[in-house]
XYZ file of C-alpha atoms in Angstrom:
787
model
C 36.924 -0.881 -19.392
C 36.069 1.614 -21.425
C 35.780 5.111 -19.507
C 32.078 7.076 -19.606
C 32.271 9.956 -22.251
C 28.650 12.135 -22.162
C 28.476 15.382 -20.825
C 25.072 15.713 -18.633
C 22.294 17.056 -20.133
C 23.825 16.912 -23.585
C 21.252 15.465 -26.281
C 21.571 12.631 -29.435
C 20.083 11.664 -32.402
C 20.391 7.791 -32.958
C 18.837 5.968 -35.587
C 18.014 2.219 -36.125
C 18.331 0.530 -39.044
C 15.965 -0.626 -40.684
C 13.491 -3.716 -39.567
C 9.999 -5.130 -41.376
C 7.900 -4.211 -38.467
C 6.879 -0.551 -37.166
C 10.100 0.615 -35.951
C 11.496 1.507 -33.264
C 12.827 4.623 -31.045
C 12.936 5.841 -27.391
C 11.062 9.190 -28.393
C 8.755 6.949 -29.801
C 8.102 4.772 -26.809
C 8.320 7.832 -24.051
C 6.265 10.028 -25.584
C 2.968 10.468 -24.023
C 1.521 6.866 -23.379
C -1.601 8.465 -25.487
C -0.505 6.915 -28.521
C -0.398 3.986 -27.459
C -4.131 3.659 -27.532
C -6.807 3.866 -25.493
C -7.447 1.438 -21.987
C -10.089 0.956 -19.276
C -8.962 0.784 -16.074
C -11.594 1.495 -12.378
C -14.443 -0.964 -13.313
C -17.172 -1.074 -11.323
C -21.250 -1.629 -11.581
C -23.789 0.779 -11.220
C -26.298 -0.765 -7.777
C -29.200 -2.375 -10.527
C -26.498 -4.345 -12.206
C -27.540 -3.131 -15.104
C -24.867 -0.894 -15.901
C -20.679 -1.435 -16.571
C -18.812 2.051 -15.446
C -15.314 2.663 -16.546
C -12.546 5.317 -17.196
C -12.110 5.786 -20.368
C -11.352 8.091 -23.564
C -11.463 7.922 -26.511
C -12.008 10.981 -26.756
C -7.646 11.787 -26.394
C -8.442 14.146 -23.435
C -6.090 15.759 -20.870
C -7.580 12.536 -18.559
C -9.797 10.048 -18.277
C -13.752 9.999 -18.041
C -16.535 7.747 -16.659
C -18.395 5.839 -19.597
C -20.966 2.430 -18.972
C -21.384 -0.281 -20.762
C -25.259 -2.116 -20.560
C -24.813 -5.257 -19.886
C -28.512 -6.024 -22.360
C -26.757 -3.962 -25.860
C -22.867 -5.357 -25.193
C -21.219 -3.425 -27.880
C -22.494 0.580 -27.131
C -20.217 2.862 -25.052
C -21.790 5.586 -23.796
C -19.923 8.345 -21.239
C -21.921 8.738 -18.451
C -23.122 12.667 -18.374
C -22.371 15.427 -14.390
C -26.144 15.119 -14.167
C -25.957 11.293 -14.231
C -22.742 10.463 -12.379
C -24.726 12.960 -9.663
C -27.596 10.567 -8.782
C -24.793 7.691 -8.606
C -24.983 7.004 -5.003
C -21.050 6.409 -3.644
C -18.579 3.388 -3.609
C -18.155 2.672 0.149
C -22.180 3.281 0.882
C -23.061 1.267 3.610
C -25.801 -1.563 2.556
C -27.931 -3.239 5.502
C -27.820 -7.203 5.853
C -29.882 -7.810 3.296
C -28.757 -5.436 0.557
C -31.779 -3.829 -0.293
C -30.933 -0.538 1.107
C -28.263 1.615 1.288
C -27.529 4.634 3.047
C -24.399 7.734 1.944
C -23.838 11.412 3.412
C -24.822 14.466 0.568
C -23.496 17.349 0.943
C -24.718 17.356 4.716
C -27.243 14.541 3.796
C -28.029 11.847 5.469
C -29.556 9.735 2.448
C -31.555 6.568 2.745
C -31.828 4.629 -0.993
C -33.422 1.434 -1.904
C -32.201 -0.656 -4.177
C -34.399 -2.423 -5.633
C -36.554 0.355 -6.482
C -33.656 3.119 -6.965
C -35.774 5.332 -4.389
C -34.189 7.918 -2.317
C -35.160 9.675 1.088
C -33.158 12.253 2.761
C -33.546 11.874 6.681
C -32.049 14.677 7.848
C -30.189 17.417 6.793
C -27.528 18.104 10.194
C -25.496 21.424 9.054
C -22.255 20.159 10.282
C -20.286 17.420 8.751
C -20.979 14.004 9.189
C -18.509 10.665 8.780
C -19.802 7.007 8.625
C -23.588 6.216 8.696
C -24.340 2.042 9.556
C -27.028 1.000 10.556
C -27.388 -0.885 13.417
C -28.684 -4.384 15.002
C -32.202 -2.443 14.586
C -31.656 -1.489 10.907
C -35.249 1.025 11.630
C -31.736 2.617 13.739
C -28.472 4.376 12.034
C -25.185 5.378 13.403
C -22.794 8.500 12.486
C -19.937 10.394 13.547
C -20.202 14.165 14.743
C -17.368 16.880 15.606
C -16.079 14.410 17.376
C -18.723 12.246 19.105
C -21.184 9.408 18.197
C -25.401 9.992 17.536
C -27.668 7.345 16.326
C -31.057 8.662 14.168
C -34.075 6.326 14.666
C -36.399 6.225 11.694
C -39.216 6.042 12.870
C -39.399 8.951 15.114
C -36.874 10.718 13.863
C -34.683 11.453 16.794
C -31.108 12.071 16.845
C -29.792 10.833 20.382
C -26.268 11.466 21.205
C -24.652 8.587 22.455
C -20.871 9.614 23.794
C -19.079 12.616 24.740
C -15.985 13.080 24.030
C -14.335 16.416 24.710
C -10.983 17.849 23.213
C -8.108 19.349 25.906
C -8.433 17.748 29.779
C -10.920 18.738 31.951
C -10.400 22.240 34.520
C -9.709 22.078 37.211
C -9.301 25.911 38.663
C -11.980 29.355 37.785
C -8.986 30.258 35.250
C -9.352 27.095 32.896
C -6.152 25.515 33.736
C -4.499 23.262 36.300
C -2.525 24.494 39.244
C 0.935 22.857 39.947
C 2.742 22.777 43.341
C 4.082 25.948 42.745
C 0.832 27.893 42.798
C -0.884 25.412 45.290
C 2.558 26.515 47.481
C 1.806 29.847 47.205
C -1.770 30.022 47.590
C -1.963 28.442 50.526
C 0.560 31.108 52.410
C -1.299 34.743 51.238
C -4.088 32.367 53.105
C -2.629 31.544 56.175
C -1.114 35.601 56.202
C -4.737 37.633 54.822
C -7.436 36.178 56.656
C -10.265 38.865 55.106
C -8.883 37.127 51.489
C -9.405 33.373 53.875
C -12.379 34.169 54.727
C -13.564 35.035 51.641
C -12.392 31.989 49.846
C -14.466 30.088 52.604
C -17.605 31.427 51.578
C -16.792 30.650 48.414
C -16.163 27.142 49.224
C -19.513 26.680 50.774
C -21.353 27.981 48.202
C -20.226 25.818 46.374
C -20.465 22.903 47.525
C -24.350 24.017 47.520
C -24.144 24.693 44.063
C -22.945 21.245 43.607
C -25.310 19.513 45.951
C -28.637 20.864 44.379
C -27.095 21.154 40.704
C -28.001 18.481 38.685
C -25.260 15.663 37.508
C -23.031 16.434 35.517
C -22.347 14.416 32.505
C -20.458 12.443 31.579
C -17.666 13.227 29.192
C -13.914 11.870 28.000
C -11.182 13.737 27.330
C -8.830 13.545 25.027
C -5.642 15.972 26.930
C -3.039 15.729 24.664
C -4.307 13.099 22.422
C -6.967 12.754 18.939
C -9.435 10.465 18.624
C -9.805 8.534 15.300
C -12.487 5.688 13.812
C -15.470 6.295 16.291
C -17.811 3.775 16.025
C -20.533 2.609 18.304
C -21.002 -1.275 17.951
C -24.461 -2.835 16.199
C -26.507 -3.106 20.326
C -26.312 -0.284 20.343
C -24.196 -0.276 24.225
C -20.598 0.268 23.018
C -17.936 2.788 21.661
C -14.818 1.834 21.166
C -12.214 4.640 19.201
C -8.448 4.353 18.786
C -6.310 6.916 20.969
C -3.306 9.052 19.175
C -0.580 10.579 19.694
C 1.710 12.118 17.064
C 5.527 11.703 16.644
C 6.945 14.715 16.384
C 9.626 13.979 14.041
C 12.241 16.608 12.981
C 11.360 16.855 8.521
C 13.646 16.296 6.326
C 13.201 19.379 3.480
C 13.018 18.886 -0.773
C 14.237 22.237 -2.401
C 11.683 23.600 -5.503
C 13.867 25.509 -7.238
C 11.597 25.903 -11.200
C 8.822 26.834 -8.349
C 5.714 29.110 -10.361
C 7.518 32.066 -8.097
C 10.450 31.738 -9.742
C 11.845 32.253 -5.557
C 13.848 28.488 -4.170
C 11.023 26.733 -2.198
C 10.686 24.477 -0.071
C 8.531 20.554 0.501
C 8.665 18.893 3.729
C 8.479 15.677 3.227
C 8.450 12.326 5.147
C 11.011 11.874 8.735
C 14.047 8.898 7.896
C 13.481 5.415 9.113
C 14.071 4.812 13.033
C 12.367 8.792 13.692
C 9.493 8.116 17.048
C 6.397 6.259 15.401
C 2.600 7.002 16.161
C 1.637 6.364 19.473
C -1.591 4.676 18.518
C -3.980 3.877 21.198
C -7.737 1.757 21.948
C -10.486 3.464 23.830
C -13.821 0.780 24.919
C -16.125 3.264 25.641
C -19.544 1.157 27.870
C -21.762 3.763 27.485
C -24.128 2.465 29.602
C -22.008 2.222 32.543
C -20.461 5.838 31.789
C -16.258 4.491 31.321
C -13.555 4.995 28.746
C -11.234 2.112 29.307
C -7.681 2.429 26.889
C -6.912 -1.269 26.409
C -4.401 -3.741 27.995
C -1.919 -4.805 25.552
C 0.322 -6.188 28.270
C -0.137 -9.765 28.951
C 0.024 -10.184 25.695
C 1.369 -13.022 24.417
C 5.153 -12.407 23.480
C 4.449 -8.917 24.061
C 8.508 -8.840 25.063
C 10.329 -10.816 22.567
C 13.231 -10.007 21.309
C 13.973 -10.074 17.565
C 16.314 -12.993 16.794
C 19.445 -10.034 15.681
C 19.706 -9.104 19.445
C 21.666 -11.524 19.471
C 24.387 -9.784 17.102
C 24.927 -7.459 19.370
C 25.617 -8.241 22.909
C 26.616 -6.635 23.868
C 23.388 -4.298 23.639
C 21.750 -4.124 26.439
C 18.697 -4.493 26.137
C 15.674 -3.980 28.420
C 13.319 -5.971 28.484
C 9.589 -3.718 28.003
C 6.512 -4.386 26.011
C 6.975 -3.497 22.200
C 4.924 -0.080 20.996
C 2.153 -1.937 19.507
C -1.062 -0.596 17.034
C -4.320 -1.296 17.674
C -6.601 -1.076 15.144
C -10.962 -0.421 15.114
C -12.199 -2.960 16.360
C -14.423 -5.665 14.034
C -17.889 -6.574 16.096
C -20.144 -9.832 14.909
C -23.460 -7.956 13.605
C -25.203 -8.843 16.965
C -22.539 -6.757 18.096
C -22.059 -9.072 21.136
C -18.412 -10.125 20.210
C -14.881 -8.008 18.781
C -12.043 -8.496 17.488
C -9.168 -6.523 16.871
C -5.852 -6.514 15.290
C -2.871 -5.816 16.951
C 0.446 -5.374 15.810
C 4.119 -4.868 16.878
C 5.351 -1.159 15.872
C 8.239 -3.851 15.118
C 6.548 -5.652 12.706
C 7.663 -9.271 13.612
C 4.717 -10.404 15.386
C 0.379 -9.396 13.744
C -2.095 -10.765 16.963
C -5.990 -11.021 16.117
C -7.404 -10.627 19.356
C -11.270 -10.977 20.854
C -11.690 -7.541 22.563
C -14.290 -8.886 26.459
C -16.332 -6.031 26.038
C -17.033 -6.314 30.132
C -14.080 -6.099 31.607
C -11.673 -4.867 28.161
C -9.490 -7.767 27.743
C -7.986 -9.110 25.401
C -7.735 -12.755 23.841
C -5.676 -13.876 20.887
C -7.111 -15.953 19.510
C -3.592 -15.579 16.268
C -0.833 -15.395 16.649
C 1.944 -14.586 13.290
C 5.230 -14.461 14.398
C 8.191 -13.554 11.315
C 11.711 -12.116 12.023
C 12.020 -10.687 9.298
C 8.576 -8.636 8.975
C 4.281 -10.133 8.790
C 3.038 -9.003 5.915
C 1.900 -10.835 2.396
C -2.153 -10.212 0.756
C -3.872 -9.596 2.536
C -2.419 -9.332 5.762
C -2.928 -5.332 5.850
C -0.664 -2.972 8.217
C -0.890 -1.989 11.670
C -3.470 -0.021 11.337
C -5.799 -2.847 9.835
C -7.016 -3.542 6.328
C -6.028 -7.051 5.038
C -8.751 -9.452 5.214
C -10.737 -9.903 8.152
C -14.217 -10.618 9.613
C -16.637 -12.203 10.737
C -18.906 -15.076 9.417
C -22.565 -14.353 8.759
C -23.040 -16.798 12.415
C -21.463 -14.305 14.843
C -18.793 -17.000 15.928
C -16.662 -17.981 13.126
C -13.840 -15.146 12.307
C -11.852 -15.476 9.080
C -8.490 -13.916 7.778
C -5.196 -14.694 6.013
C -1.832 -15.233 7.195
C 1.454 -16.723 5.973
C 1.592 -18.859 8.958
C 1.558 -22.181 5.420
C 4.847 -19.891 3.641
C 2.007 -18.315 1.192
C -0.908 -15.756 1.996
C -3.837 -18.216 2.801
C -8.024 -17.980 3.818
C -8.084 -19.412 7.660
C -11.601 -19.593 9.941
C -11.678 -20.260 13.136
C -14.579 -20.597 15.682
C -14.214 -17.956 18.665
C -15.997 -20.223 20.894
C -13.314 -22.777 19.994
C -10.827 -21.661 19.333
C -10.405 -24.330 16.848
C -8.668 -22.850 13.024
C -8.966 -24.049 9.869
C -6.972 -23.407 6.187
C -9.784 -23.478 3.677
C -7.057 -23.028 0.705
C -3.591 -24.786 0.323
C -0.921 -25.033 -1.613
C 2.331 -23.780 -3.149
C 0.395 -20.367 -4.062
C -1.846 -17.061 -3.036
C -5.269 -15.578 -2.314
C -6.374 -12.361 -3.087
C -9.280 -10.250 -2.153
C -11.337 -12.637 -1.180
C -15.576 -12.256 -0.351
C -19.288 -13.206 0.905
C -21.637 -13.981 -1.341
C -24.585 -11.931 -1.890
C -26.104 -15.105 0.340
C -23.341 -15.222 1.985
C -23.019 -19.460 1.606
C -20.179 -19.196 -0.316
C -16.808 -16.929 -1.322
C -15.267 -15.286 -4.127
C -11.288 -15.023 -4.548
C -8.556 -14.753 -7.161
C -5.059 -16.867 -6.904
C -2.907 -17.431 -8.973
C -2.968 -20.975 -8.579
C -2.285 -21.885 -11.976
C 0.673 -20.210 -12.352
C 2.536 -17.589 -10.238
C 1.788 -15.024 -12.995
C -0.960 -15.641 -13.671
C -4.278 -14.519 -11.459
C -7.988 -16.221 -11.919
C -11.384 -16.178 -10.033
C -12.918 -18.513 -8.204
C -15.809 -19.150 -6.282
C -15.595 -21.491 -3.032
C -18.385 -22.877 -0.867
C -17.905 -21.222 1.798
C -16.855 -23.619 5.238
C -14.940 -24.486 2.156
C -14.247 -27.351 -0.393
C -13.432 -27.375 -3.907
C -12.545 -24.164 -5.505
C -14.920 -23.302 -9.244
C -12.525 -21.764 -11.776
C -14.024 -19.246 -13.440
C -11.798 -16.870 -15.798
C -10.137 -18.772 -18.483
C -8.783 -16.869 -20.469
C -4.074 -16.739 -19.538
C -3.090 -13.664 -17.908
C -4.576 -11.124 -15.491
C -8.061 -11.602 -14.595
C -9.428 -8.082 -12.933
C -12.513 -8.997 -11.839
C -15.362 -7.313 -10.902
C -18.892 -9.393 -10.015
C -22.341 -7.581 -10.273
C -24.107 -7.429 -7.856
C -26.727 -9.543 -8.174
C -24.500 -11.908 -8.587
C -24.921 -13.369 -12.637
C -22.258 -11.244 -14.081
C -18.482 -11.138 -14.421
C -16.910 -7.804 -15.554
C -12.936 -8.665 -16.570
C -9.922 -6.627 -16.929
C -8.059 -8.445 -18.211
C -4.010 -8.335 -20.061
C -1.469 -10.857 -21.278
C 2.274 -9.762 -21.091
C 1.860 -8.172 -24.651
C -1.237 -6.812 -24.528
C -2.609 -3.567 -22.088
C -6.163 -3.810 -20.334
C -9.019 -4.500 -21.880
C -12.415 -4.637 -21.513
C -14.513 -7.954 -20.835
C -17.047 -9.194 -19.812
C -18.886 -13.579 -19.161
C -22.018 -14.587 -17.543
C -21.570 -15.627 -13.150
C -19.914 -19.343 -14.647
C -17.232 -21.288 -15.568
C -18.405 -22.654 -18.926
C -18.645 -20.038 -21.032
C -16.595 -18.067 -22.518
C -15.350 -13.855 -21.626
C -17.036 -11.212 -24.801
C -14.182 -9.052 -25.361
C -15.743 -4.945 -25.130
C -13.528 -3.257 -25.988
C -10.870 -2.518 -28.679
C -8.406 0.432 -27.763
C -4.750 -0.067 -29.175
C -4.540 2.622 -31.653
C -2.567 1.545 -35.122
C 0.525 3.253 -34.512
C 1.050 0.839 -30.654
C -0.725 -2.440 -33.575
C 1.712 -1.161 -35.921
C 4.684 -3.305 -34.200
C 5.271 -6.828 -32.630
C 5.473 -6.970 -29.464
C 7.588 -9.198 -28.176
C 6.514 -12.430 -25.129
C 8.789 -12.624 -22.905
C 9.818 -16.205 -22.244
C 9.293 -17.235 -18.428
C 12.148 -19.000 -17.750
C 13.809 -20.331 -14.255
C 17.283 -20.805 -14.108
C 19.515 -21.359 -10.579
C 20.799 -19.469 -8.475
C 23.689 -20.181 -6.661
C 22.154 -21.016 -2.952
C 20.008 -23.849 -5.565
C 16.524 -21.492 -5.436
C 14.587 -21.016 -8.719
C 15.055 -18.162 -9.355
C 11.823 -16.959 -11.905
C 12.678 -14.121 -14.950
C 11.443 -12.926 -18.795
C 13.269 -13.093 -21.579
C 13.938 -10.815 -24.433
C 15.751 -12.490 -27.595
C 16.797 -11.028 -30.654
C 17.007 -13.211 -33.473
C 20.479 -15.019 -33.501
C 21.172 -12.813 -37.241
C 20.816 -9.835 -35.009
C 21.964 -11.593 -31.882
C 24.557 -8.919 -30.857
C 26.549 -10.961 -27.482
C 26.002 -8.211 -25.209
C 23.077 -8.041 -22.592
C 21.234 -6.006 -20.250
C 19.181 -6.963 -17.083
C 16.636 -4.569 -16.181
C 15.619 -4.469 -11.723
C 11.847 -3.921 -11.362
C 11.464 -1.963 -8.429
C 9.506 -1.144 -4.952
C 11.842 -4.189 -3.793
C 8.305 -6.184 -2.867
C 6.849 -5.929 -6.520
C 6.303 -8.351 -9.348
C 6.946 -8.505 -12.588
C 8.159 -11.776 -14.442
C 4.134 -12.302 -14.763
C 2.053 -12.724 -17.864
C 0.070 -9.613 -17.999
C 0.986 -6.338 -18.881
C 3.507 -4.829 -16.879
C 3.261 -1.345 -14.822
C 6.221 -0.947 -15.886
C 4.525 -1.316 -20.124
C 7.920 1.955 -21.245
C 10.153 0.018 -19.459
C 8.904 -2.992 -21.589
C 9.062 -0.989 -24.811
C 12.780 -0.231 -24.719
C 13.437 -3.685 -23.423
C 11.249 -4.088 -27.290
C 14.229 -1.403 -28.487
C 16.871 -3.219 -26.515
C 15.983 -6.561 -28.851
C 16.350 -5.452 -31.657
C 18.910 -4.079 -31.695
C 20.681 -6.861 -31.262
C 20.640 -6.843 -27.424
C 19.501 -9.925 -24.571
C 17.488 -8.597 -22.143
C 15.919 -9.743 -19.175
C 13.623 -9.106 -16.286
C 14.117 -11.270 -12.854
C 12.007 -11.254 -10.433
C 15.059 -11.420 -7.266
C 14.610 -12.588 -3.916
C 11.781 -10.075 -2.088
C 9.974 -9.940 -4.801
C 5.858 -10.508 -5.147
C 4.066 -13.180 -5.611
C 6.516 -16.200 -4.483
C 5.372 -16.552 -0.118
C 7.382 -15.730 3.029
C 10.241 -16.982 1.982
C 11.150 -15.274 -1.175
C 9.910 -11.877 0.114
C 11.620 -12.515 3.829
C 14.917 -13.419 1.738
C 16.435 -10.332 1.539
C 16.890 -8.955 5.784
C 18.751 -7.728 7.220
C 20.998 -7.343 3.631
C 19.499 -5.813 0.965
C 21.726 -5.981 -1.670
C 22.333 -9.231 -0.949
C 20.925 -12.237 -2.513
C 18.604 -9.559 -4.561
C 22.238 -8.292 -5.604
C 23.384 -12.305 -6.394
C 20.780 -12.849 -8.156
C 21.079 -10.391 -10.937
C 24.881 -11.995 -10.507
C 23.639 -15.734 -11.392
C 20.985 -14.435 -14.416
C 24.540 -12.902 -16.243
C 25.813 -15.847 -15.686
C 22.628 -18.042 -17.202
C 22.668 -15.547 -20.010
C 26.448 -15.996 -20.993
C 26.489 -20.222 -19.756
C 23.222 -20.927 -22.111
C 22.279 -17.916 -24.935
C 25.766 -16.857 -26.279
C 26.626 -13.704 -24.518
C 30.800 -12.160 -23.484
C 30.059 -12.077 -19.405
C 32.198 -8.704 -19.829
C 29.564 -7.174 -22.343
C 26.080 -7.186 -19.833
C 24.830 -4.147 -18.139
C 22.552 -2.992 -16.234
C 19.055 -0.384 -15.587
C 16.432 0.026 -12.819
C 14.406 2.299 -11.041
C 14.460 3.954 -6.913
C 15.300 -0.614 -5.607
C 16.148 -1.114 -9.411
C 18.452 1.178 -9.007
C 19.984 1.053 -6.026
C 20.129 -2.850 -6.794
C 21.583 -1.656 -10.196
C 24.855 1.317 -7.974
C 26.052 -3.067 -5.642
C 25.586 -4.072 -8.872
C 28.772 -2.057 -9.801
C 30.358 -1.829 -6.532
C 30.581 -4.957 -5.341
C 30.476 -7.663 -8.234
C 32.003 -4.669 -11.275
C 32.806 -8.751 -12.414
C 29.750 -9.382 -13.960
C 27.980 -6.224 -14.925
C 29.764 -3.624 -17.420
C 27.366 -0.577 -17.303
C 24.552 0.281 -14.867
C 22.753 2.985 -15.487
C 20.429 3.624 -11.588
C 17.206 5.684 -10.826
C 16.367 7.447 -8.055
C 18.200 5.640 -5.794
C 18.105 4.291 -2.133
C 22.052 5.291 -1.722
C 21.945 5.209 1.131
C 19.716 3.005 3.153
C 19.381 5.011 7.022
C 18.290 7.974 5.378
C 15.274 5.938 3.538
C 11.769 5.927 5.441
C 10.513 4.285 8.106
C 7.158 2.047 7.023
C 9.470 0.278 4.109
C 13.022 0.411 5.569
C 11.990 -1.061 9.669
C 10.288 -3.975 8.261
C 14.004 -5.137 6.484
C 16.455 -3.681 7.862
C 15.644 -3.373 11.673
C 15.500 0.731 13.153
C 19.784 2.097 12.322
C 20.781 3.211 16.545
C 19.766 -0.909 16.707
C 20.879 -3.098 14.041
C 23.343 -0.768 12.238
C 24.831 -3.757 10.044
C 22.039 -4.084 8.744
C 22.058 -0.857 6.899
C 26.464 -0.475 6.772
C 26.479 -4.097 4.425
C 22.964 -2.578 2.363
C 23.788 1.237 1.377
C 25.849 1.762 -1.611
C 27.380 4.768 -0.480
C 29.205 2.210 1.282
C 30.572 0.211 -1.516
C 31.690 2.376 -3.623
C 35.603 2.450 -3.712
C 34.475 -0.575 -5.332
C 33.326 1.258 -8.619
C 34.714 -0.088 -12.289
C 32.610 -0.136 -13.822
C 30.881 3.370 -16.016
C 28.133 4.313 -14.219
C 24.926 7.113 -14.977
C 22.831 8.477 -12.352
C 19.696 10.416 -13.471
C 17.112 11.783 -10.392
C 15.055 13.896 -10.371
C 15.704 17.071 -7.987
C 12.314 17.653 -6.694
C 11.999 13.837 -5.246
C 9.306 13.805 -2.647
C 9.687 9.273 -2.313
C 13.676 9.169 -2.302
C 14.956 12.341 -1.702
C 17.137 13.911 -4.384
C 20.379 14.280 -1.678
C 20.498 10.304 -1.498
C 22.348 11.269 -4.965
C 24.250 14.395 -3.608
C 25.777 12.373 -0.609
C 27.039 9.795 -3.340
C 28.253 12.110 -5.576
C 30.585 13.650 -3.172
C 31.147 10.388 -1.843
C 32.861 9.650 -5.318
C 34.322 12.292 -6.250
C 36.398 11.959 -3.008
C 36.921 8.335 -4.088
C 38.554 10.581 -7.811
C 35.922 8.053 -10.112
C 36.046 9.618 -13.511
C 34.150 6.750 -15.205
C 30.593 8.137 -13.301
C 28.157 10.578 -14.100
C 24.446 12.454 -13.492
C 22.296 13.605 -14.804
C 19.254 15.996 -12.664
C 15.412 16.749 -13.846
C 14.887 20.287 -12.469
C 10.425 19.156 -12.097
C 10.549 15.698 -11.798
C 9.560 14.354 -8.200
C 9.502 10.499 -8.056
C 7.917 9.045 -11.381
C 8.858 11.626 -13.603
C 5.415 12.605 -15.408
C 7.001 14.710 -18.379
C 7.737 12.126 -21.676
C 10.482 14.915 -22.554
C 12.484 13.306 -19.370
C 11.816 9.822 -19.768
C 12.717 10.751 -23.117
C 16.329 12.002 -22.007
C 16.882 9.797 -19.083
C 16.495 6.699 -21.917
C 18.196 8.157 -24.378
C 21.108 8.272 -21.981
C 20.163 4.468 -20.801
C 20.206 3.452 -24.217
C 24.012 5.196 -25.089
C 25.600 4.101 -22.652
C 24.394 0.966 -23.570
C 25.724 0.993 -26.961
C 28.403 3.267 -26.346
C 30.517 1.472 -23.277
C 29.063 -2.547 -24.162
C 29.857 -3.206 -27.947
C 33.223 -2.672 -28.568
């Protein structure tokens, strides 16, 4: 094979042959995205539902501003003034039960807002930081947090009561305010035995202290945090209990990333993340019984399966696995509306278990309602993380909880009766559910699903207790819906595979069509006939059907070479019918196709959108099935599209860069050239949250790391490799490619080059950096695949 001969940082010009449509160049598609036009984002509504609000930039300013469209006169797009924005109610203000009032904090004041009239009333000015104001079960009373304690405001009397008494540090033991250790106790006792006068004085002090304690008022109950911190403090709706999380911070060693281009002229250090396997932060749950003045730390030792070993333990028969309770994280409890019940989301630190448990508010005991065990890792749409989030809550009857689970292999919506333990699936099938929420009248669900196709998203309505789903959107692609507060209208942020996002509006029913409100494409962008990639499936060597996007040149331009693109993030979807977040790469693929290349973009094993088994297909072996899917993709192109199997290139960034390295090191017979961008080269050096899910921890499962890290396979490089990386990358550190470079040098490989970008983090921001990088990628493919 030909060796790569270009020099790092040498720029070049590449001219395209003439086209019947507007010519594409790397310089054009990689310049500031404003050239493409102006597209809406972050769609929302005002509280009365009279205006759709969204970010927009028709004036071409450095950043987007807030705009609005009146529902009763659609077509007029108006900029929202700063004064008008100041009057807006914060998006996450707390609402009362019938959603007629909201409370929020502004400039140290708690403000009551009446939605129907628009009236605002300042309830009080606290003069200190205020957090999380909420309506209680008695809606004349409001709880809020300040200074690490809970307070309650009675709006009828105006009286404010402090409900909890939580303090940092430890309770003072001696006069000086420090604990007395054993050595100090012995010294004091020995001194009093020797010095009678001192002993007499101490006895008089003790008598006086005993008198003061006997006649003094009872000291209020105080809970001391010690060396821990308290977060997520909340009050139950019935005001009988408070809960908070106790956090013990991990003191992991963090990686330093040098910034060689700092404005000061000096090299400065950026302190970034720690590496996988560092001790996790410990999070406990505390239940504060206000009536009985006691705090109970919730005991998790009785959770079913708390000591279960992972299946991979059998691969290490020489290791003694200790039987012990696994570390778990408990979320803040979610109370029923009447405050009588509470549920807790619990995740094991190894992320192989998710329990939903009912918290007994009298005893502090946990009763498991649902356990999801996954020998890979628990995840999926709506399932949340160790700290909560996702879909979890109570129905209005204060009897049923709702949640999402991958129990069936796909993330679906479930109900569970806490009084009987009976569970019911509200949705089912080989598709996923996204962002379900309950209607204002509390009779229905609104939800988004991929039922039509894994690459489509539509909005539905469904009866609260389950039943037929009514599809409310009709446009093929992605319908990202924002429902008006009165639920009469649907604002849709919509896009298709070759059409960027635009704003649409329609009444909230299935019959009427959506009306387009924005049209942001520039004339320059519209002058090119952007391709609609063909969505195909090919068969992998293990029989799996692999989804992909295919870009095919015309027969007269087909050059017999192919490029395979590998999306990043691992768990992400890019084979779909909407505008890709990889829009630069999409445009680059159009350019490649113009030049005669066939381009394939694969949702390989590990990608999102296809259920649990596809998501976890990379467990304990990144660079296994995800790599073989790309090898099979290259074979598919050779077998079905006339591609020369010796003229296939591959490229991608982040996880895509990792796969590119694995492809060139472990499958050199399938890939002649590759561009690895911001690549992970050794998973033992990546972060804990992402990596430990897939590969466990390096000291517990070294097999998984050694077979998943490209640096161990660098000797397999035969083709042509371009490595490109930002030097101030705080996600995948520049250290990764430095170590790989040294490995390639020691292996005496000479068919690779590295381009470094001194001012770039993981996601490039400078058009000049994007342009330079993609000119190098194009030169790599043109110089190695076309000869």
